Coordinates of C-alpha atoms in Angstrom, one line a residue:
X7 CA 0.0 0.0 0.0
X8 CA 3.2 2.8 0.7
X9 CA 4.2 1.4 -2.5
X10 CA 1.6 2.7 -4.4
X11 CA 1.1 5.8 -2.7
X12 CA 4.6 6.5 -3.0
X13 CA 3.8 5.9 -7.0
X14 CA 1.2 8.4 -6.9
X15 CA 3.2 11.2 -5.4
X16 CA 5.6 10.6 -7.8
X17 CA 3.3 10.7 -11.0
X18 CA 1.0 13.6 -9.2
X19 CA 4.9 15.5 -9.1
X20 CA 5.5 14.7 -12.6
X21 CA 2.3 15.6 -14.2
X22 CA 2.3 18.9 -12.0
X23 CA 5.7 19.8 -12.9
X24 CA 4.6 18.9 -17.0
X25 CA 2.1 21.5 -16.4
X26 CA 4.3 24.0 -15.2
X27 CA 5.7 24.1 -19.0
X28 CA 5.0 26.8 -20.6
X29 CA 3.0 25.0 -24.3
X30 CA 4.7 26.3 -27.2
X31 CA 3.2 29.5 -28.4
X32 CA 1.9 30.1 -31.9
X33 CA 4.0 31.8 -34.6
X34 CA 3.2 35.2 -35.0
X35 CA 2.0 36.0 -38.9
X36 CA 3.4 39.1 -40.8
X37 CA 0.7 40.8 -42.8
X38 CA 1.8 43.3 -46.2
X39 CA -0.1 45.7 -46.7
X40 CA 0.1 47.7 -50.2
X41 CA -1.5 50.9 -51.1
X42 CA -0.7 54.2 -52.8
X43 CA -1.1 56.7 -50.2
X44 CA 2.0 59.2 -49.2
X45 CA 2.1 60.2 -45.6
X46 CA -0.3 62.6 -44.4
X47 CA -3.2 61.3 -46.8
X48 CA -6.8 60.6 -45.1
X49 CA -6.6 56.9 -45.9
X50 CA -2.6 56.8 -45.1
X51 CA -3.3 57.7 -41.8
X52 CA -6.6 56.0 -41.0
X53 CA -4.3 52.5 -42.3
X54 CA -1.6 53.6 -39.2
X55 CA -3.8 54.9 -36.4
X56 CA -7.2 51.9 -36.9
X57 CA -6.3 49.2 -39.4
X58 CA -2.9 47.9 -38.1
X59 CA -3.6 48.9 -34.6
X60 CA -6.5 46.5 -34.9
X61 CA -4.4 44.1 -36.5
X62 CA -1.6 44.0 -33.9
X63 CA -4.2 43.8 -30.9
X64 CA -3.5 40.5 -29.4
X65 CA 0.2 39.7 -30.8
X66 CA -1.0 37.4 -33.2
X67 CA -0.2 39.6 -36.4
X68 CA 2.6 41.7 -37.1
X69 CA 1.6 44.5 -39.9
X70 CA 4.4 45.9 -42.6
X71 CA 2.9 48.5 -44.2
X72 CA 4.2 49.3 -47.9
X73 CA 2.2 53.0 -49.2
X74 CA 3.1 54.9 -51.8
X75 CA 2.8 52.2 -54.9
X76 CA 6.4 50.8 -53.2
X77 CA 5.5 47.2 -54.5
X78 CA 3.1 47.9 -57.4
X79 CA 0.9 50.1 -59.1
X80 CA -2.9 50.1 -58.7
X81 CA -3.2 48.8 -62.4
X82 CA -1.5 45.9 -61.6
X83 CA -2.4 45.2 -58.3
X84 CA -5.3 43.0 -57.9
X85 CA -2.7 40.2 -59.8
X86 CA 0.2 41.1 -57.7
X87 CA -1.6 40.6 -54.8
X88 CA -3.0 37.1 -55.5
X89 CA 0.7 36.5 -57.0
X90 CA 1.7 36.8 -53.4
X91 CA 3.5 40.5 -53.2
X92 CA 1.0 41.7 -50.4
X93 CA -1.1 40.3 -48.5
X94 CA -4.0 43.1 -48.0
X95 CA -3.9 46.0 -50.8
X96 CA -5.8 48.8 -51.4
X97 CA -7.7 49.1 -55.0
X98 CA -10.1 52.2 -56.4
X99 CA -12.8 50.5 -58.2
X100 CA -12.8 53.6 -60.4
X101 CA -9.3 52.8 -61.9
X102 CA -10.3 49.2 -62.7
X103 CA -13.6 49.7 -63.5
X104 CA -13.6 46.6 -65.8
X105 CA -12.9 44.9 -63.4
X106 CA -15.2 45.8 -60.3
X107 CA -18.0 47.0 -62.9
X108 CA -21.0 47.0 -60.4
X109 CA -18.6 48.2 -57.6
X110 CA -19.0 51.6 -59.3
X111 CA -22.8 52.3 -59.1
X112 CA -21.8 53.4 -55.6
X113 CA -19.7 56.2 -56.7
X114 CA -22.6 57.6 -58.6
X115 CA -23.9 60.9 -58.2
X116 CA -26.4 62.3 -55.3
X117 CA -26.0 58.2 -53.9
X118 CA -24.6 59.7 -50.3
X119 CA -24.2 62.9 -48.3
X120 CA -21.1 61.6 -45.9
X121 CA -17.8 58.7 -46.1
X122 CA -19.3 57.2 -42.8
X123 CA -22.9 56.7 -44.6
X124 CA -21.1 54.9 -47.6
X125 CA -18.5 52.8 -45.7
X126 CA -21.7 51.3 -43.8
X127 CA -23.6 51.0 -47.3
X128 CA -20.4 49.0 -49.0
X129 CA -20.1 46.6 -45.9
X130 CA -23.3 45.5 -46.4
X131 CA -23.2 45.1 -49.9
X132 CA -19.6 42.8 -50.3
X133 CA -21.4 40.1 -47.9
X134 CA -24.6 40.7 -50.6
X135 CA -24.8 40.9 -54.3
X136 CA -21.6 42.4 -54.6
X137 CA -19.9 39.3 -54.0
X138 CA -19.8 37.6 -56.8
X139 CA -17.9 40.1 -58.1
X140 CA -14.9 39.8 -56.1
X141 CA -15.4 35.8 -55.7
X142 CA -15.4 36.1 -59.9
X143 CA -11.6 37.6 -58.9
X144 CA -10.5 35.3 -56.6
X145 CA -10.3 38.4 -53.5
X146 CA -11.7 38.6 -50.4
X147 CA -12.9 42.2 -49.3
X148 CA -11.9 42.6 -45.2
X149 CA -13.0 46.9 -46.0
X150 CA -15.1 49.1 -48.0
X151 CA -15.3 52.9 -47.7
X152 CA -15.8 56.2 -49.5
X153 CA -14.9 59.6 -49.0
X154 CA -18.0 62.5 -49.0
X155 CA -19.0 63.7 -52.7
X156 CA -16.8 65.4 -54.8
X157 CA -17.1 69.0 -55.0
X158 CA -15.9 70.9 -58.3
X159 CA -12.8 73.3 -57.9
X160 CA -11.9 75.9 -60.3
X161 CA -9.5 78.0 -61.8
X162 CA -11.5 81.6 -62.8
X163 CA -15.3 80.8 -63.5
X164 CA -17.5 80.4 -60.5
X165 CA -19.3 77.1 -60.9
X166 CA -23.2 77.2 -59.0
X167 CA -25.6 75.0 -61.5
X168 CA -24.6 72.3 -63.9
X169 CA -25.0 74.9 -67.1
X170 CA -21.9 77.1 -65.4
X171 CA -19.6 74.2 -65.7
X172 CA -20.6 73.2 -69.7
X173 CA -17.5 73.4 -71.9
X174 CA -15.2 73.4 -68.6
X175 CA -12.3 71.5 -68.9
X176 CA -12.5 69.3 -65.6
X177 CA -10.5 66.6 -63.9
X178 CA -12.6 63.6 -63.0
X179 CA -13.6 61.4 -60.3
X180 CA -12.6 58.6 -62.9
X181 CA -14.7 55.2 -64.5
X182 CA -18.5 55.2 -65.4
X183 CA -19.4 57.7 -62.6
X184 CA -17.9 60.5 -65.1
X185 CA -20.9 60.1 -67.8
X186 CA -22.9 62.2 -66.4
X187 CA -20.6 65.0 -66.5
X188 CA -19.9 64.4 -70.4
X189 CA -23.3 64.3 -70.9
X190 CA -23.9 67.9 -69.0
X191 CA -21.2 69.4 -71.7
X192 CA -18.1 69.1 -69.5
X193 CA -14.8 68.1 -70.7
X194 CA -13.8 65.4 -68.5
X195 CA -10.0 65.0 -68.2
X196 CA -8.5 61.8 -67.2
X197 CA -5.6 62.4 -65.1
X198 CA -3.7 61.5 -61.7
X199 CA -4.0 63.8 -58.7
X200 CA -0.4 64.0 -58.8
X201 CA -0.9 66.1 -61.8
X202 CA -3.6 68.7 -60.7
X203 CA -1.3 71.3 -59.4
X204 CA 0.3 71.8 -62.5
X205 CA -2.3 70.9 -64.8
X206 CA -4.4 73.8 -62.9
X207 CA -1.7 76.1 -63.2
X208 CA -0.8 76.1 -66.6
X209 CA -4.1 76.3 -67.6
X210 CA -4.8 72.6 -69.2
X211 CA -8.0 72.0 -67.6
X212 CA -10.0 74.7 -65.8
X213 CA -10.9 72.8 -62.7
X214 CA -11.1 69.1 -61.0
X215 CA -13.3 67.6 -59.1
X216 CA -12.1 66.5 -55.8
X217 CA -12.8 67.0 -51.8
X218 CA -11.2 70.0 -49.4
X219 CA -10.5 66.9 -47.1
X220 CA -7.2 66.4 -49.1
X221 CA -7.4 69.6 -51.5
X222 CA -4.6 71.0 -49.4
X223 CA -2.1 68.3 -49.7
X224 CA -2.3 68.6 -53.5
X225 CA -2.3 72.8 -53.1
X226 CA -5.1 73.1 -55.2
X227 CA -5.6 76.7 -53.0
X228 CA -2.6 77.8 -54.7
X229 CA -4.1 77.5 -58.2
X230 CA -7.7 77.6 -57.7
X231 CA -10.2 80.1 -56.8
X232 CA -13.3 78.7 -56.3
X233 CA -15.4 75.7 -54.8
X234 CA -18.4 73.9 -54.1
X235 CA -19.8 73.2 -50.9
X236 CA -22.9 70.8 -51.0
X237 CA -23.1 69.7 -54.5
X238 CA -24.1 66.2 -54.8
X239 CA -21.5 64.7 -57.3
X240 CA -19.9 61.5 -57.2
X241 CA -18.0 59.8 -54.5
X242 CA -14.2 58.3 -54.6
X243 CA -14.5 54.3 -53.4
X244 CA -12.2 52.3 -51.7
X245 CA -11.1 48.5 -51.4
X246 CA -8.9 46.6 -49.1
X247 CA -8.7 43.2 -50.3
X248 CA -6.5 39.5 -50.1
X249 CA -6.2 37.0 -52.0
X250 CA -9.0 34.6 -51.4
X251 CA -7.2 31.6 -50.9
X252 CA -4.4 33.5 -48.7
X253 CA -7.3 34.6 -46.0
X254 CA -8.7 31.0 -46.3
X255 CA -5.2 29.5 -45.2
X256 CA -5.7 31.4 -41.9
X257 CA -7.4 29.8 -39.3
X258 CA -10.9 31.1 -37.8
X259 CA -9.5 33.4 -35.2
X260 CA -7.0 35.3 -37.3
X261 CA -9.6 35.4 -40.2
X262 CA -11.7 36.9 -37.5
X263 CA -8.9 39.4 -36.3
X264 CA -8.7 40.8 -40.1
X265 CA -12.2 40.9 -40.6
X266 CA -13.4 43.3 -37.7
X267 CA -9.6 45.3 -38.4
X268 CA -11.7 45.8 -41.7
X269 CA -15.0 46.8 -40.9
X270 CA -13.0 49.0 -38.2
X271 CA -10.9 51.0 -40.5
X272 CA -13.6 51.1 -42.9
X273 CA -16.1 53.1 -41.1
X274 CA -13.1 55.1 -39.4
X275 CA -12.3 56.2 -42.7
X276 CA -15.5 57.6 -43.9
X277 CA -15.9 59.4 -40.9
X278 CA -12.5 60.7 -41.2
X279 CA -12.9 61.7 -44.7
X280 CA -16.0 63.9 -43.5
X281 CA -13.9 65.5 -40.5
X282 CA -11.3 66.4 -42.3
X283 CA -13.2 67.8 -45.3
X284 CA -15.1 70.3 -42.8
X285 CA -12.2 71.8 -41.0
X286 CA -9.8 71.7 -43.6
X287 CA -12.2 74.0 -45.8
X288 CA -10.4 77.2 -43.7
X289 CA -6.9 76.4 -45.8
X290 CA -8.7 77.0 -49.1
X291 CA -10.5 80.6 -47.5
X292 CA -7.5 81.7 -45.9
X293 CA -5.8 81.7 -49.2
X294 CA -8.2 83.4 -50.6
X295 CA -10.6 81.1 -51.9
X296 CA -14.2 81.6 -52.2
X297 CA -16.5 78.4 -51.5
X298 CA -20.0 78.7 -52.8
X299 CA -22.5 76.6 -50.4
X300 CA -25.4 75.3 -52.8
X301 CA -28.8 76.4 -52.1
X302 CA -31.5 74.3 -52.4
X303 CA -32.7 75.3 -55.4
X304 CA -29.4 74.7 -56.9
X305 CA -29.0 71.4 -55.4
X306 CA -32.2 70.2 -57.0
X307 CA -31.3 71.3 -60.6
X308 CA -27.9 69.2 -60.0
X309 CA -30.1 66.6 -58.9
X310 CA -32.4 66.9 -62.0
X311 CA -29.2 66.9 -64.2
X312 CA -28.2 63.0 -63.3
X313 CA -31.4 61.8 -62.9
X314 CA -31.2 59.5 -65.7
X315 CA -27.3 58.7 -64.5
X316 CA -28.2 55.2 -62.8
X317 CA -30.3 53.4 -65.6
X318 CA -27.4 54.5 -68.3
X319 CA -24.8 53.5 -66.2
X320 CA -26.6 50.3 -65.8
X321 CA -27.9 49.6 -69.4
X322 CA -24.3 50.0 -70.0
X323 CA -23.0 47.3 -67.9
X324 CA -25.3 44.8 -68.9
X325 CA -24.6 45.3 -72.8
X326 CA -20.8 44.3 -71.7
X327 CA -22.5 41.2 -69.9
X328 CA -23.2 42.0 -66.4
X329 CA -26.4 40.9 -65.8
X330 CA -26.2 41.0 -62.2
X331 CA -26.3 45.1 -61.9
X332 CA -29.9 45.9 -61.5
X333 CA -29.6 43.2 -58.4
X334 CA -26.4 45.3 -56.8
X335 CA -28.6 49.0 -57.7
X336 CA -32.0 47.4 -55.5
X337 CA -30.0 46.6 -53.2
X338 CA -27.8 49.1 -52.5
X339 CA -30.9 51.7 -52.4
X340 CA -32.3 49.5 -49.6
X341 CA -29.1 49.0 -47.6
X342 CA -28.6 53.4 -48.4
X343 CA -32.2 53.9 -46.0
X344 CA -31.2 51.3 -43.4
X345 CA -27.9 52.7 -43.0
X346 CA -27.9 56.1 -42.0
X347 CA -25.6 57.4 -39.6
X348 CA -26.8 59.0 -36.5
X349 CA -26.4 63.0 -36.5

């Protein structure tokens, strides 16, 4: 009998002592991330103070972040990244438009009045009829977001209804969301925001469409004179995306951690986007810029002038074989009244 109860102290020990152990701890996973953003930009920062905060919570992941198109351009992107160069990068559905087709009915005019409301609509919709369309490119989506509508700067005619800004020359939003423009008699140029400043100043287009949120890092005060404020125009998307079968390599709880990182930044983004484009208004005043707040009056005849926008936009998307449009349009204007932020 002391036999065996000596035997049992001496297993009790050893297990106890096994469990003293420390198990081995999981490898920690580096994360790329790839975008095109330089320091200082809305999105740039939004990545650095939510997303890879978010990411790093925990110590499972370790973020390196790669902006300013250091491992590819945004043409080329969407292959890179399934290639395996990054392993979340950031894509305008506007600059592959081909690609994301139905993506871009929620750039379309007069769709939202903030970022925030549009981050919350494009969450939605990548779980919903949107999907296919990324699942068709072999991506997963972890964040959808927008920036506030566009607003139209210009060089030396003041711009207050559609019919001031016919035979303007006038820098984009970029893809299908630009019709409407071209059909309103405005010369829609085609070019990166890079090239604004001195586009503007030598007098090659007459004014751009673009936001006061980052109209000071490109110094459109310097070269422009007046603005918008209120004018429902079109809306600048944004996608940060992996490679489908990357995320699916992950196990659940790191395919969770990227997942709320990305509904996170998203919404964080769209409500930055709207802060920044309030305050940041004073730099374009104090230089002596004069910004032109829409009445109501004028925002209905800007309304009036796209009305037709959505049904051309989707008639032609359908005659290049996307049938699945009209779905992505019903749905979207039911996710845009269920979505509101709260004032």
């Amino acid at each position: 009998m002391l036999r065996t109860f000596a035997m049992l102290r001496v297993v009790a020990a050893a297990a106890f002592a096994i469990a003293l152990i420390p198990l081995p701890v999981a490898a920690q996973i580096t994360l790329k991330i790839a975008d095109s953003f330089p320091k200082g930009h809305v999105i740039y920062d939004t990545v650095v103070d939510v997303m890879i905060p978010a990411l790093e919570e925990g110590g499972k992941i370790k973020v390196q972040y790669f902006p300013s198109n250091q491992l590819a351009q945004m043409r080329d992107i969407i292959d890179g990244t399934r290639a395996g160069i990054a392993d979340i990068a950031y894509v305008a559905p506007g600059v592959v438009a081909g690609r994301t087709p139905a993506s871009n009915l929620l750039s379309l005019p007069g769709q939202f009045e903030s970022g925030e409301h549009l981050a919350r609509v494009f969450m939605r919709l990548i779980e919903g009829k949107l999907k296919q369309e990324y699942d068709r490119l072999g991506i997963r989506v972890i964040a959808a977001s927008g920036t506030p509508p566009y607003q139209i700067f210009t060089r030396n005619k003041q711009v207050k209804l559609p019919a001031d800004a016919r035979g303007l020359k006038v820098r984009g939003g970029g893809g299908d969301a630009d019709d409407f423009m071209r059909e309103l008699g405005i010369n829609v140029i085609n070019l990166p925001a890079s090239q604004m400043y001195e586009s503007l100043q030598k007098g090659v287009i007459d004014g751009a469409t673009y936001l006061q949120a980052t109209a000071a890092s490109n110094h459109l005060q310097e070269v422009t004179k007046y603005a918008t404020e209120g004018a429902p125009l079109m809306s600048l998307l944004a996608l940060y995306f992996m490679d489908q079968k990357r995320f699916d390599s992950f196990p659940p709880d790191i395919q969770a951690i990227i997942l709320r990182a990305g509904e996170k930044f998203a919404i964080a983004m769209g409500a930055e986007y709207d802060r920044r484009d309030r305050e940041s208004k004073s730099v374009f005043t104090s230089a002596g810029g004069q910004v032109h707040v829409l009445t109501p009056a004028e925002i209905r005849a800007w309304q009036d002038s796209y009305k037709s926008a959505p049904e051309k936009m989707m008639a032609k998307l359908e005659g290049r074989g996307f049938a699945y449009v009209r779905d992505v349009y019903a749905e979207l204007q039911q996710a845009r009244s269920g979505t509101r932020p709260a004032n």
